[in-house]
């Protein structure tokens, strides 16, 4: 049996998986934890990078990808930790006579290997996209029946990250399908982060930590604050679906509430700051989804806030969670490796409101003196006891660290 460890705030979430049935060695005493189940030892902190889909969808081509790599390497993003340049759907050509996948020679005339070399020469890593079904969501050839061939092709091209989607899978079993591709990737001997895009349908948080490094927990994000828009969801419903899954995330295996919309124009800067802050605190992958070669100052200041990024990349690797829900007013907390907490005061309401957090809600004694730093004002607020309170804009956050 596997019991997930007691987490911050005294909440015990026990996910009991029948490891006995899955062939785990029988040598542990009953009071011992089983050895950790790891996929491949990669992504010890949430992956950071850029992906083509949210902004470019199927209009992606090699020039655009090169421009994004140039931008990431020179605009501060690389120094801030962004690393993976990932082409999403629609790079594919047909399969050749031997069944190997080719690329769209109109959009990628130099070929995927040359593009990967270009990205690597910038000191960055290269990612690509496929699908566990016969066709990708954009109708290009999927990997079903070609898993080992495709993994070999990706490794030959120098791929460091694979996003693997779930369209056209019919009655396939998700765990089986993702495990098959994970085996194929492992067989190549190359380190390839495995991003599973199954939308949460088969509850991947219950089984995917031994298969890959991140799994989507919801349908697709769209550049809107709230609501459902066709198959896509605004920021708030994704946030609320991803939050309760916090016990299942940890180093090497992350809940993925989908890529960032920061900078795509559908939200206010205040809302984008909230989106970025909450994703960072949930230890979500920070995959920019905008045109990073053409960012205004506000967008740049959000994506390049290294204080907020440090919370996301904290080596303890705990997904933060909501510790208080007063309707429109919420307090979120994430324990950090140094014993501190990252805290978000979040106002969903239509008017500005003051929100307070008590130390006891963070698992600290009220008498504790702790240093409070405002991560958006980027200033220290000094030592405080008992509580911290601040006015919070409508749809906004105040994000601080509280360090004893
Ligand atoms: C699905 C995925 C998206 C994107 C598209 C591409 O909808 O969830 O993230 O990869 O397919 O077609």
mmCIF file of C-alpha atoms and ligand atoms in Angstrom:
data_model
loop_
_atom_site.group_PDB
_atom_site.id
_atom_site.type_symbol
_atom_site.label_atom_id
_atom_site.label_comp_id
_atom_site.label_asym_id
_atom_site.label_seq_id
_atom_site.Cartn_x
_atom_site.Cartn_y
_atom_site.Cartn_z
ATOM 1 C CA UNK A 1 0.000 0.000 0.000
ATOM 2 C CA UNK A 2 1.184 3.472 -0.696
ATOM 3 C CA UNK A 3 0.213 6.276 1.599
ATOM 4 C CA UNK A 4 1.028 9.749 0.422
ATOM 5 C CA UNK A 5 2.939 11.529 3.156
ATOM 6 C CA UNK A 6 1.376 13.924 5.578
ATOM 7 C CA UNK A 7 1.529 17.350 4.022
ATOM 8 C CA UNK A 8 1.482 20.904 5.305
ATOM 9 C CA UNK A 9 -1.456 22.193 7.247
ATOM 10 C CA UNK A 10 -2.121 18.821 8.831
ATOM 11 C CA UNK A 11 -4.145 17.518 5.940
ATOM 12 C CA UNK A 12 -3.642 13.860 5.381
ATOM 13 C CA UNK A 13 -4.543 12.588 1.994
ATOM 14 C CA UNK A 14 -4.160 8.904 1.628
ATOM 15 C CA UNK A 15 -4.098 7.475 -1.812
ATOM 16 C CA UNK A 16 -4.009 3.788 -1.389
ATOM 17 C CA UNK A 17 -2.701 2.070 -4.428
ATOM 18 C CA UNK A 18 -2.466 -1.657 -4.547
ATOM 19 C CA UNK A 19 1.255 -1.884 -5.146
ATOM 20 C CA UNK A 20 1.075 -5.532 -4.172
ATOM 21 C CA UNK A 21 -0.982 -6.093 -7.297
ATOM 22 C CA UNK A 22 1.385 -4.063 -9.456
ATOM 23 C CA UNK A 23 4.374 -6.245 -8.712
ATOM 24 C CA UNK A 24 6.157 -4.160 -6.072
ATOM 25 C CA UNK A 25 8.950 -5.957 -4.212
ATOM 26 C CA UNK A 26 7.679 -7.627 -1.044
ATOM 27 C CA UNK A 27 10.667 -6.768 1.156
ATOM 28 C CA UNK A 28 9.337 -3.694 3.004
ATOM 29 C CA UNK A 29 8.149 -3.778 6.542
ATOM 30 C CA UNK A 30 4.581 -2.616 6.867
ATOM 31 C CA UNK A 31 5.595 0.596 8.654
ATOM 32 C CA UNK A 32 8.089 1.612 5.981
ATOM 33 C CA UNK A 33 7.416 3.767 2.971
ATOM 34 C CA UNK A 34 7.845 2.001 -0.337
ATOM 35 C CA UNK A 35 10.678 3.294 -2.501
ATOM 36 C CA UNK A 36 9.552 6.280 -4.582
ATOM 37 C CA UNK A 37 8.074 5.452 -7.969
ATOM 38 C CA UNK A 38 9.849 7.578 -10.509
ATOM 39 C CA UNK A 39 9.408 7.717 -14.249
ATOM 40 C CA UNK A 40 12.848 8.752 -15.420
ATOM 41 C CA UNK A 41 14.511 10.984 -12.832
ATOM 42 C CA UNK A 42 13.822 14.152 -14.868
ATOM 43 C CA UNK A 43 11.943 17.380 -14.030
ATOM 44 C CA UNK A 44 12.862 17.533 -10.336
ATOM 45 C CA UNK A 45 11.292 20.999 -10.432
ATOM 46 C CA UNK A 46 8.352 21.967 -12.690
ATOM 47 C CA UNK A 47 9.451 22.308 -16.335
ATOM 48 C CA UNK A 48 9.770 25.867 -17.676
ATOM 49 C CA UNK A 49 9.696 26.906 -21.291
ATOM 50 C CA UNK A 50 7.555 28.015 -24.203
ATOM 51 C CA UNK A 51 5.012 26.134 -26.344
ATOM 52 C CA UNK A 52 3.593 27.188 -29.698
ATOM 53 C CA UNK A 53 -0.062 26.215 -29.254
ATOM 54 C CA UNK A 54 -1.792 28.973 -27.264
ATOM 55 C CA UNK A 55 -0.583 31.727 -29.600
ATOM 56 C CA UNK A 56 0.163 30.108 -32.965
ATOM 57 C CA UNK A 57 -1.883 26.874 -33.035
ATOM 58 C CA UNK A 58 -1.429 25.255 -36.478
ATOM 59 C CA UNK A 59 0.237 28.277 -38.085
ATOM 60 C CA UNK A 60 3.600 27.317 -36.597
ATOM 61 C CA UNK A 61 6.752 27.199 -38.757
ATOM 62 C CA UNK A 62 10.508 27.015 -38.328
ATOM 63 C CA UNK A 63 11.097 30.767 -38.551
ATOM 64 C CA UNK A 64 8.685 31.384 -35.716
ATOM 65 C CA UNK A 65 10.291 28.703 -33.557
ATOM 66 C CA UNK A 66 13.738 30.194 -34.229
ATOM 67 C CA UNK A 67 12.465 33.640 -33.304
ATOM 68 C CA UNK A 68 11.118 32.264 -30.030
ATOM 69 C CA UNK A 69 14.429 30.550 -29.249
ATOM 70 C CA UNK A 70 16.328 33.773 -30.038
ATOM 71 C CA UNK A 71 13.996 35.699 -27.762
ATOM 72 C CA UNK A 72 14.202 33.221 -24.884
ATOM 73 C CA UNK A 73 17.986 33.211 -25.036
ATOM 74 C CA UNK A 74 18.297 37.003 -25.101
ATOM 75 C CA UNK A 75 15.340 38.594 -23.274
ATOM 76 C CA UNK A 76 16.149 37.324 -19.783
ATOM 77 C CA UNK A 77 13.879 34.256 -19.887
ATOM 78 C CA UNK A 78 16.725 31.773 -20.187
ATOM 79 C CA UNK A 79 18.496 33.368 -17.217
ATOM 80 C CA UNK A 80 15.228 33.233 -15.273
ATOM 81 C CA UNK A 81 15.005 29.463 -15.835
ATOM 82 C CA UNK A 82 12.945 29.009 -19.017
ATOM 83 C CA UNK A 83 14.509 26.198 -20.976
ATOM 84 C CA UNK A 84 12.238 24.116 -23.239
ATOM 85 C CA UNK A 85 11.163 25.375 -26.671
ATOM 86 C CA UNK A 86 8.280 23.088 -27.600
ATOM 87 C CA UNK A 87 6.510 22.776 -30.963
ATOM 88 C CA UNK A 88 2.947 21.663 -30.379
ATOM 89 C CA UNK A 89 0.623 20.157 -32.991
ATOM 90 C CA UNK A 90 0.852 20.495 -36.789
ATOM 91 C CA UNK A 91 4.603 20.130 -37.520
ATOM 92 C CA UNK A 92 4.012 16.708 -39.088
ATOM 93 C CA UNK A 93 4.204 15.465 -42.636
ATOM 94 C CA UNK A 94 2.939 12.032 -43.716
ATOM 95 C CA UNK A 95 4.534 8.751 -42.676
ATOM 96 C CA UNK A 96 7.120 7.467 -45.159
ATOM 97 C CA UNK A 97 7.017 4.027 -46.816
ATOM 98 C CA UNK A 98 8.745 2.492 -43.791
ATOM 99 C CA UNK A 99 6.229 4.017 -41.391
ATOM 100 C CA UNK A 100 8.570 6.705 -40.050
ATOM 101 C CA UNK A 101 7.107 10.139 -39.386
ATOM 102 C CA UNK A 102 8.205 13.052 -41.589
ATOM 103 C CA UNK A 103 7.769 16.794 -41.084
ATOM 104 C CA UNK A 104 5.786 19.374 -43.033
ATOM 105 C CA UNK A 105 8.454 20.382 -45.537
ATOM 106 C CA UNK A 106 6.656 23.646 -46.420
ATOM 107 C CA UNK A 107 6.596 24.935 -42.865
ATOM 108 C CA UNK A 108 9.862 23.321 -41.773
ATOM 109 C CA UNK A 109 12.019 23.349 -44.932
ATOM 110 C CA UNK A 110 15.288 22.929 -42.977
ATOM 111 C CA UNK A 111 13.908 19.941 -41.082
ATOM 112 C CA UNK A 112 13.309 19.244 -37.430
ATOM 113 C CA UNK A 113 16.884 18.115 -36.714
ATOM 114 C CA UNK A 114 18.270 21.463 -37.926
ATOM 115 C CA UNK A 115 15.712 23.304 -35.797
ATOM 116 C CA UNK A 116 16.606 21.241 -32.751
ATOM 117 C CA UNK A 117 20.307 21.947 -33.366
ATOM 118 C CA UNK A 118 19.480 25.650 -33.574
ATOM 119 C CA UNK A 119 17.646 25.580 -30.246
ATOM 120 C CA UNK A 120 20.448 23.599 -28.604
ATOM 121 C CA UNK A 121 23.074 26.046 -29.902
ATOM 122 C CA UNK A 122 21.247 28.731 -27.873
ATOM 123 C CA UNK A 123 21.777 26.668 -24.721
ATOM 124 C CA UNK A 124 18.097 25.687 -24.677
ATOM 125 C CA UNK A 125 16.221 22.394 -24.950
ATOM 126 C CA UNK A 126 13.885 21.226 -27.674
ATOM 127 C CA UNK A 127 10.437 19.680 -27.413
ATOM 128 C CA UNK A 128 7.888 18.220 -29.782
ATOM 129 C CA UNK A 129 4.291 16.914 -29.779
ATOM 130 C CA UNK A 130 2.515 13.715 -30.684
ATOM 131 C CA UNK A 131 -0.627 11.812 -29.760
ATOM 132 C CA UNK A 132 -1.469 8.347 -28.436
ATOM 133 C CA UNK A 133 -4.184 7.883 -31.062
ATOM 134 C CA UNK A 134 -4.199 7.399 -34.826
ATOM 135 C CA UNK A 135 -4.473 11.163 -35.389
ATOM 136 C CA UNK A 136 -3.411 14.212 -33.379
ATOM 137 C CA UNK A 137 -6.048 16.722 -32.313
ATOM 138 C CA UNK A 138 -5.088 18.770 -35.382
ATOM 139 C CA UNK A 139 -5.610 15.731 -37.636
ATOM 140 C CA UNK A 140 -1.922 14.917 -38.241
ATOM 141 C CA UNK A 141 -0.554 11.349 -37.902
ATOM 142 C CA UNK A 142 -0.561 10.138 -34.289
ATOM 143 C CA UNK A 143 1.858 7.630 -32.794
ATOM 144 C CA UNK A 144 -0.480 4.681 -32.242
ATOM 145 C CA UNK A 145 1.226 1.598 -33.648
ATOM 146 C CA UNK A 146 4.440 3.569 -34.279
ATOM 147 C CA UNK A 147 5.527 4.322 -30.707
ATOM 148 C CA UNK A 148 9.035 2.833 -30.881
ATOM 149 C CA UNK A 149 9.687 4.217 -34.372
ATOM 150 C CA UNK A 150 8.592 7.688 -33.314
ATOM 151 C CA UNK A 151 10.612 7.660 -30.094
ATOM 152 C CA UNK A 152 13.692 6.678 -32.090
ATOM 153 C CA UNK A 153 13.042 9.482 -34.608
ATOM 154 C CA UNK A 154 12.643 12.031 -31.787
ATOM 155 C CA UNK A 155 15.875 10.855 -30.142
ATOM 156 C CA UNK A 156 17.703 11.073 -33.496
ATOM 157 C CA UNK A 157 16.395 14.635 -33.832
ATOM 158 C CA UNK A 158 17.663 15.553 -30.355
ATOM 159 C CA UNK A 159 14.242 15.939 -28.747
ATOM 160 C CA UNK A 160 14.369 16.636 -24.979
ATOM 161 C CA UNK A 161 10.628 16.892 -24.218
ATOM 162 C CA UNK A 162 7.570 15.128 -25.632
ATOM 163 C CA UNK A 163 4.011 16.338 -25.146
ATOM 164 C CA UNK A 164 1.732 13.380 -25.851
ATOM 165 C CA UNK A 165 -1.938 14.111 -26.528
ATOM 166 C CA UNK A 166 -5.088 11.977 -26.332
ATOM 167 C CA UNK A 167 -7.198 12.626 -29.459
ATOM 168 C CA UNK A 168 -8.446 9.727 -31.658
ATOM 169 C CA UNK A 169 -7.670 7.139 -29.019
ATOM 170 C CA UNK A 170 -11.074 5.407 -29.148
ATOM 171 C CA UNK A 171 -11.278 2.820 -26.404
ATOM 172 C CA UNK A 172 -7.541 2.743 -25.630
ATOM 173 C CA UNK A 173 -6.583 2.421 -21.975
ATOM 174 C CA UNK A 174 -4.723 5.567 -20.969
ATOM 175 C CA UNK A 175 -2.289 4.006 -18.521
ATOM 176 C CA UNK A 176 -1.368 1.325 -21.063
ATOM 177 C CA UNK A 177 -0.987 3.807 -23.922
ATOM 178 C CA UNK A 178 1.159 6.270 -21.959
ATOM 179 C CA UNK A 179 3.261 3.463 -20.473
ATOM 180 C CA UNK A 180 3.953 2.129 -23.968
ATOM 181 C CA UNK A 181 5.309 5.489 -25.133
ATOM 182 C CA UNK A 182 7.251 5.904 -21.864
ATOM 183 C CA UNK A 183 8.886 2.520 -22.527
ATOM 184 C CA UNK A 184 9.691 3.588 -26.093
ATOM 185 C CA UNK A 185 11.267 6.830 -24.877
ATOM 186 C CA UNK A 186 13.292 4.969 -22.234
ATOM 187 C CA UNK A 187 14.508 2.532 -24.889
ATOM 188 C CA UNK A 188 16.167 5.393 -26.805
ATOM 189 C CA UNK A 189 18.536 6.025 -23.904
ATOM 190 C CA UNK A 190 17.949 9.771 -24.279
ATOM 191 C CA UNK A 191 16.668 11.990 -21.440
ATOM 192 C CA UNK A 192 13.214 13.051 -22.644
ATOM 193 C CA UNK A 193 10.756 14.763 -20.310
ATOM 194 C CA UNK A 194 7.359 13.107 -20.832
ATOM 195 C CA UNK A 195 4.366 15.457 -20.735
ATOM 196 C CA UNK A 196 1.081 13.543 -20.717
ATOM 197 C CA UNK A 197 -1.857 15.457 -22.165
ATOM 198 C CA UNK A 198 -4.806 13.249 -21.295
ATOM 199 C CA UNK A 199 -6.942 16.105 -19.847
ATOM 200 C CA UNK A 200 -7.528 14.305 -16.547
ATOM 201 C CA UNK A 201 -10.063 11.904 -18.044
ATOM 202 C CA UNK A 202 -8.579 8.698 -16.570
ATOM 203 C CA UNK A 203 -7.327 10.406 -13.372
ATOM 204 C CA UNK A 204 -3.622 10.285 -14.316
ATOM 205 C CA UNK A 205 -2.641 11.636 -10.875
ATOM 206 C CA UNK A 206 -3.427 8.138 -9.549
ATOM 207 C CA UNK A 207 -0.985 6.276 -11.830
ATOM 208 C CA UNK A 208 1.120 8.583 -13.987
ATOM 209 C CA UNK A 209 3.901 9.438 -11.532
ATOM 210 C CA UNK A 210 5.734 6.274 -12.560
ATOM 211 C CA UNK A 211 5.053 6.876 -16.259
ATOM 212 C CA UNK A 212 5.945 10.484 -16.979
ATOM 213 C CA UNK A 213 6.801 13.862 -15.506
ATOM 214 C CA UNK A 214 3.611 15.901 -15.842
ATOM 215 C CA UNK A 215 -0.009 15.238 -16.644
ATOM 216 C CA UNK A 216 -2.758 17.587 -17.678
ATOM 217 C CA UNK A 217 -5.515 17.686 -15.091
ATOM 218 C CA UNK A 218 -8.188 19.501 -17.137
ATOM 219 C CA UNK A 219 -9.427 20.433 -20.584
ATOM 220 C CA UNK A 220 -7.662 23.143 -22.563
ATOM 221 C CA UNK A 221 -7.071 26.582 -21.143
ATOM 222 C CA UNK A 222 -8.320 29.597 -23.067
ATOM 223 C CA UNK A 223 -7.372 33.253 -22.690
ATOM 224 C CA UNK A 224 -10.389 34.110 -20.514
ATOM 225 C CA UNK A 225 -10.821 34.677 -16.801
ATOM 226 C CA UNK A 226 -13.816 32.432 -16.110
ATOM 227 C CA UNK A 227 -16.290 30.038 -17.654
ATOM 228 C CA UNK A 228 -16.421 27.241 -20.169
ATOM 229 C CA UNK A 229 -15.936 28.111 -23.835
ATOM 230 C CA UNK A 230 -16.644 25.100 -26.043
ATOM 231 C CA UNK A 231 -14.059 22.504 -24.996
ATOM 232 C CA UNK A 232 -11.899 25.141 -23.314
ATOM 233 C CA UNK A 233 -11.894 26.630 -19.851
ATOM 234 C CA UNK A 234 -11.013 29.974 -18.346
ATOM 235 C CA UNK A 235 -8.387 30.405 -15.638
ATOM 236 C CA UNK A 236 -10.766 30.054 -12.653
ATOM 237 C CA UNK A 237 -12.351 26.659 -13.439
ATOM 238 C CA UNK A 238 -8.894 25.233 -14.193
ATOM 239 C CA UNK A 239 -7.551 26.617 -10.926
ATOM 240 C CA UNK A 240 -10.421 25.047 -8.969
ATOM 241 C CA UNK A 241 -10.044 21.660 -10.682
ATOM 242 C CA UNK A 242 -6.282 21.528 -10.159
ATOM 243 C CA UNK A 243 -6.192 22.691 -6.528
ATOM 244 C CA UNK A 244 -7.539 19.552 -4.790
ATOM 245 C CA UNK A 245 -4.969 17.411 -6.614
ATOM 246 C CA UNK A 246 -2.110 18.961 -4.614
ATOM 247 C CA UNK A 247 -1.175 15.740 -2.764
ATOM 248 C CA UNK A 248 -0.271 14.012 -6.026
ATOM 249 C CA UNK A 249 2.437 16.439 -7.187
ATOM 250 C CA UNK A 250 6.087 16.220 -6.249
ATOM 251 C CA UNK A 251 9.603 16.297 -7.681
ATOM 252 C CA UNK A 252 9.595 14.546 -11.067
ATOM 253 C CA UNK A 253 5.790 14.304 -11.308
ATOM 254 C CA UNK A 254 3.563 17.356 -11.563
ATOM 255 C CA UNK A 255 -0.077 18.254 -12.036
ATOM 256 C CA UNK A 256 -0.337 20.306 -15.233
ATOM 257 C CA UNK A 257 -3.199 22.850 -15.274
ATOM 258 C CA UNK A 258 -2.137 23.723 -18.862
ATOM 259 C CA UNK A 259 0.113 26.356 -20.351
ATOM 260 C CA UNK A 260 0.175 30.045 -19.566
ATOM 261 C CA UNK A 261 -1.967 32.607 -21.363
ATOM 262 C CA UNK A 262 0.027 35.542 -19.927
ATOM 263 C CA UNK A 263 0.511 38.161 -22.645
ATOM 264 C CA UNK A 264 -2.130 36.861 -25.079
ATOM 265 C CA UNK A 265 -4.422 39.820 -24.496
ATOM 266 C CA UNK A 266 -7.669 38.347 -23.133
ATOM 267 C CA UNK A 267 -7.109 39.219 -19.462
ATOM 268 C CA UNK A 268 -6.075 42.376 -17.644
ATOM 269 C CA UNK A 269 -2.501 42.626 -16.350
ATOM 270 C CA UNK A 270 -3.899 42.217 -12.820
ATOM 271 C CA UNK A 271 -5.568 38.957 -13.883
ATOM 272 C CA UNK A 272 -2.422 37.752 -15.644
ATOM 273 C CA UNK A 273 -0.428 38.417 -12.456
ATOM 274 C CA UNK A 274 -2.970 36.320 -10.539
ATOM 275 C CA UNK A 275 -2.827 33.530 -13.172
ATOM 276 C CA UNK A 276 0.984 33.445 -13.061
ATOM 277 C CA UNK A 277 1.159 33.654 -9.250
ATOM 278 C CA UNK A 278 -1.364 30.859 -8.699
ATOM 279 C CA UNK A 279 0.266 28.594 -11.320
ATOM 280 C CA UNK A 280 3.649 29.218 -9.674
ATOM 281 C CA UNK A 281 2.284 28.415 -6.220
ATOM 282 C CA UNK A 282 0.611 25.225 -7.515
ATOM 283 C CA UNK A 283 4.046 24.045 -8.729
ATOM 284 C CA UNK A 284 2.602 23.975 -12.242
ATOM 285 C CA UNK A 285 4.865 23.793 -15.274
ATOM 286 C CA UNK A 286 5.561 27.392 -16.340
ATOM 287 C CA UNK A 287 5.207 27.091 -20.100
ATOM 288 C CA UNK A 288 4.724 30.505 -21.704
ATOM 289 C CA UNK A 289 2.128 30.476 -24.478
ATOM 290 C CA UNK A 290 2.489 33.982 -25.906
ATOM 291 C CA UNK A 291 4.695 35.617 -28.541
ATOM 292 C CA UNK A 292 7.779 36.014 -26.355
ATOM 293 C CA UNK A 293 9.576 37.942 -29.098
ATOM 294 C CA UNK A 294 6.959 40.732 -28.873
ATOM 295 C CA UNK A 295 6.080 41.392 -25.257
ATOM 296 C CA UNK A 296 4.963 44.623 -23.669
ATOM 297 C CA UNK A 297 6.585 45.693 -20.397
ATOM 298 C CA UNK A 298 3.779 44.373 -18.198
ATOM 299 C CA UNK A 299 3.963 40.893 -19.762
ATOM 300 C CA UNK A 300 7.742 40.837 -19.480
ATOM 301 C CA UNK A 301 7.575 41.864 -15.818
ATOM 302 C CA UNK A 302 5.169 38.996 -15.100
ATOM 303 C CA UNK A 303 7.014 36.205 -16.917
ATOM 304 C CA UNK A 304 10.378 37.429 -15.606
ATOM 305 C CA UNK A 305 9.471 37.854 -11.942
ATOM 306 C CA UNK A 306 12.270 35.747 -10.483
ATOM 307 C CA UNK A 307 10.816 35.982 -6.939
ATOM 308 C CA UNK A 308 7.636 34.254 -8.114
ATOM 309 C CA UNK A 309 9.608 31.803 -10.267
ATOM 310 C CA UNK A 310 11.713 30.862 -7.212
ATOM 311 C CA UNK A 311 8.512 29.828 -5.418
ATOM 312 C CA UNK A 312 7.568 27.618 -8.364
ATOM 313 C CA UNK A 313 11.043 26.090 -8.600
ATOM 314 C CA UNK A 314 11.509 25.580 -4.865
ATOM 315 C CA UNK A 315 13.325 22.242 -4.396
ATOM 316 C CA UNK A 316 10.859 20.922 -1.792
ATOM 317 C CA UNK A 317 8.464 20.511 -4.706
ATOM 318 C CA UNK A 318 5.194 20.746 -2.793
ATOM 319 C CA UNK A 319 2.120 21.981 -4.661
ATOM 320 C CA UNK A 320 0.589 24.842 -2.716
ATOM 321 C CA UNK A 321 -3.090 24.836 -1.851
ATOM 322 C CA UNK A 322 -5.974 26.953 -0.638
ATOM 323 C CA UNK A 323 -5.875 27.195 3.161
ATOM 324 C CA UNK A 324 -8.874 29.520 3.523
ATOM 325 C CA UNK A 325 -11.914 30.077 1.356
ATOM 326 C CA UNK A 326 -14.152 32.969 2.381
ATOM 327 C CA UNK A 327 -16.180 33.056 -0.805
ATOM 328 C CA UNK A 328 -14.541 35.651 -3.013
ATOM 329 C CA UNK A 329 -11.579 36.060 -0.663
ATOM 330 C CA UNK A 330 -8.993 33.295 -0.446
ATOM 331 C CA UNK A 331 -5.639 32.517 1.150
ATOM 332 C CA UNK A 332 -3.250 30.078 -0.533
ATOM 333 C CA UNK A 333 -0.009 28.682 0.929
ATOM 334 C CA UNK A 334 2.973 26.673 -0.293
ATOM 335 C CA UNK A 335 5.654 25.362 2.072
ATOM 336 C CA UNK A 336 9.218 26.067 0.949
ATOM 337 C CA UNK A 337 12.444 24.128 1.454
ATOM 338 C CA UNK A 338 13.838 26.702 3.918
ATOM 339 C CA UNK A 339 10.851 26.363 6.262
ATOM 340 C CA UNK A 340 9.159 29.483 4.896
ATOM 341 C CA UNK A 341 5.835 29.760 3.104
ATOM 342 C CA UNK A 342 4.776 31.412 -0.115
ATOM 343 C CA UNK A 343 1.365 32.981 0.455
ATOM 344 C CA UNK A 344 -1.189 34.381 -1.967
ATOM 345 C CA UNK A 345 -4.079 36.605 -0.943
ATOM 346 C CA UNK A 346 -6.565 36.242 -3.807
ATOM 347 C CA UNK A 347 -9.629 38.408 -4.421
ATOM 348 C CA UNK A 348 -12.158 36.952 -6.873
ATOM 349 C CA UNK A 349 -14.647 39.720 -6.135
ATOM 350 C CA UNK A 350 -15.600 42.775 -8.175
ATOM 351 C CA UNK A 351 -14.314 45.341 -5.648
ATOM 352 C CA UNK A 352 -10.973 45.767 -3.854
ATOM 353 C CA UNK A 353 -10.879 44.081 -0.436
ATOM 354 C CA UNK A 354 -8.428 43.695 2.402
ATOM 355 C CA UNK A 355 -7.430 40.094 3.064
ATOM 356 C CA UNK A 356 -5.527 38.891 6.131
ATOM 357 C CA UNK A 357 -3.657 35.677 6.821
ATOM 358 C CA UNK A 358 -2.966 34.437 10.343
ATOM 359 C CA UNK A 359 0.307 32.644 11.042
ATOM 360 C CA UNK A 360 -1.649 29.740 12.520
ATOM 361 C CA UNK A 361 -3.202 29.156 9.086
ATOM 362 C CA UNK A 362 0.312 28.671 7.787
ATOM 363 C CA UNK A 363 1.167 26.136 10.481
ATOM 364 C CA UNK A 364 3.156 28.661 12.540
ATOM 365 C CA UNK A 365 2.664 29.783 16.156
ATOM 366 C CA UNK A 366 1.114 33.267 16.339
ATOM 367 C CA UNK A 367 4.084 34.544 18.336
ATOM 368 C CA UNK A 368 6.548 33.682 15.581
ATOM 369 C CA UNK A 369 8.467 36.604 14.132
ATOM 370 C CA UNK A 370 8.729 36.191 10.387
ATOM 371 C CA UNK A 371 10.169 38.233 7.546
ATOM 372 C CA UNK A 372 7.527 39.166 4.967
ATOM 373 C CA UNK A 373 8.517 39.963 1.393
ATOM 374 C CA UNK A 374 6.100 41.270 -1.233
ATOM 375 C CA UNK A 375 6.932 39.363 -4.429
ATOM 376 C CA UNK A 376 5.213 41.795 -6.837
ATOM 377 C CA UNK A 377 6.338 45.024 -5.175
ATOM 378 C CA UNK A 378 9.644 43.148 -4.866
ATOM 379 C CA UNK A 379 10.403 44.671 -1.475
ATOM 380 C CA UNK A 380 10.821 43.423 2.044
ATOM 381 C CA UNK A 381 8.022 44.496 4.393
ATOM 382 C CA UNK A 382 10.012 43.698 7.541
ATOM 383 C CA UNK A 383 9.391 41.318 10.439
ATOM 384 C CA UNK A 384 5.836 40.615 11.538
ATOM 385 C CA UNK A 385 4.031 38.599 14.211
ATOM 386 C CA UNK A 386 0.631 36.887 14.139
ATOM 387 C CA UNK A 387 -0.656 38.000 10.785
ATOM 388 C CA UNK A 388 -0.242 39.866 7.552
ATOM 389 C CA UNK A 389 -2.996 41.856 5.866
ATOM 390 C CA UNK A 390 -3.100 43.816 2.619
ATOM 391 C CA UNK A 391 -5.605 45.404 0.239
ATOM 392 C CA UNK A 392 -6.094 43.226 -2.847
ATOM 393 C CA UNK A 393 -7.412 44.476 -6.187
ATOM 394 C CA UNK A 394 -10.450 42.889 -7.838
ATOM 395 C CA UNK A 395 -9.279 39.686 -9.620
ATOM 396 C CA UNK A 396 -5.846 40.363 -8.163
ATOM 397 C CA UNK A 397 -3.356 38.820 -5.797
ATOM 398 C CA UNK A 398 -0.897 39.954 -3.210
ATOM 399 C CA UNK A 399 1.891 37.376 -3.092
ATOM 400 C CA UNK A 400 4.422 37.260 -0.282
ATOM 401 C CA UNK A 401 6.908 34.928 1.296
ATOM 402 C CA UNK A 402 6.753 34.508 5.061
ATOM 403 C CA UNK A 403 10.080 33.324 6.462
ATOM 404 C CA UNK A 404 10.709 32.582 10.141
HETATM 405 C C1 LIG B 1 -5.306 19.349 -27.481
HETATM 406 C C2 LIG B 1 -4.376 19.715 -26.339
HETATM 407 C C3 LIG B 1 -3.842 21.123 -26.557
HETATM 408 C C4 LIG B 1 -3.125 21.192 -27.899
HETATM 409 C C5 LIG B 1 -4.045 20.747 -29.016
HETATM 410 C C6 LIG B 1 -3.313 20.596 -30.328
HETATM 411 O O1 LIG B 1 -6.457 20.127 -27.473
HETATM 412 O O2 LIG B 1 -5.016 19.613 -25.102
HETATM 413 O O3 LIG B 1 -2.987 21.508 -25.522
HETATM 414 O O4 LIG B 1 -1.969 20.377 -27.843
HETATM 415 O O5 LIG B 1 -4.649 19.487 -28.739
HETATM 416 O O6 LIG B 1 -4.134 20.154 -31.369
#
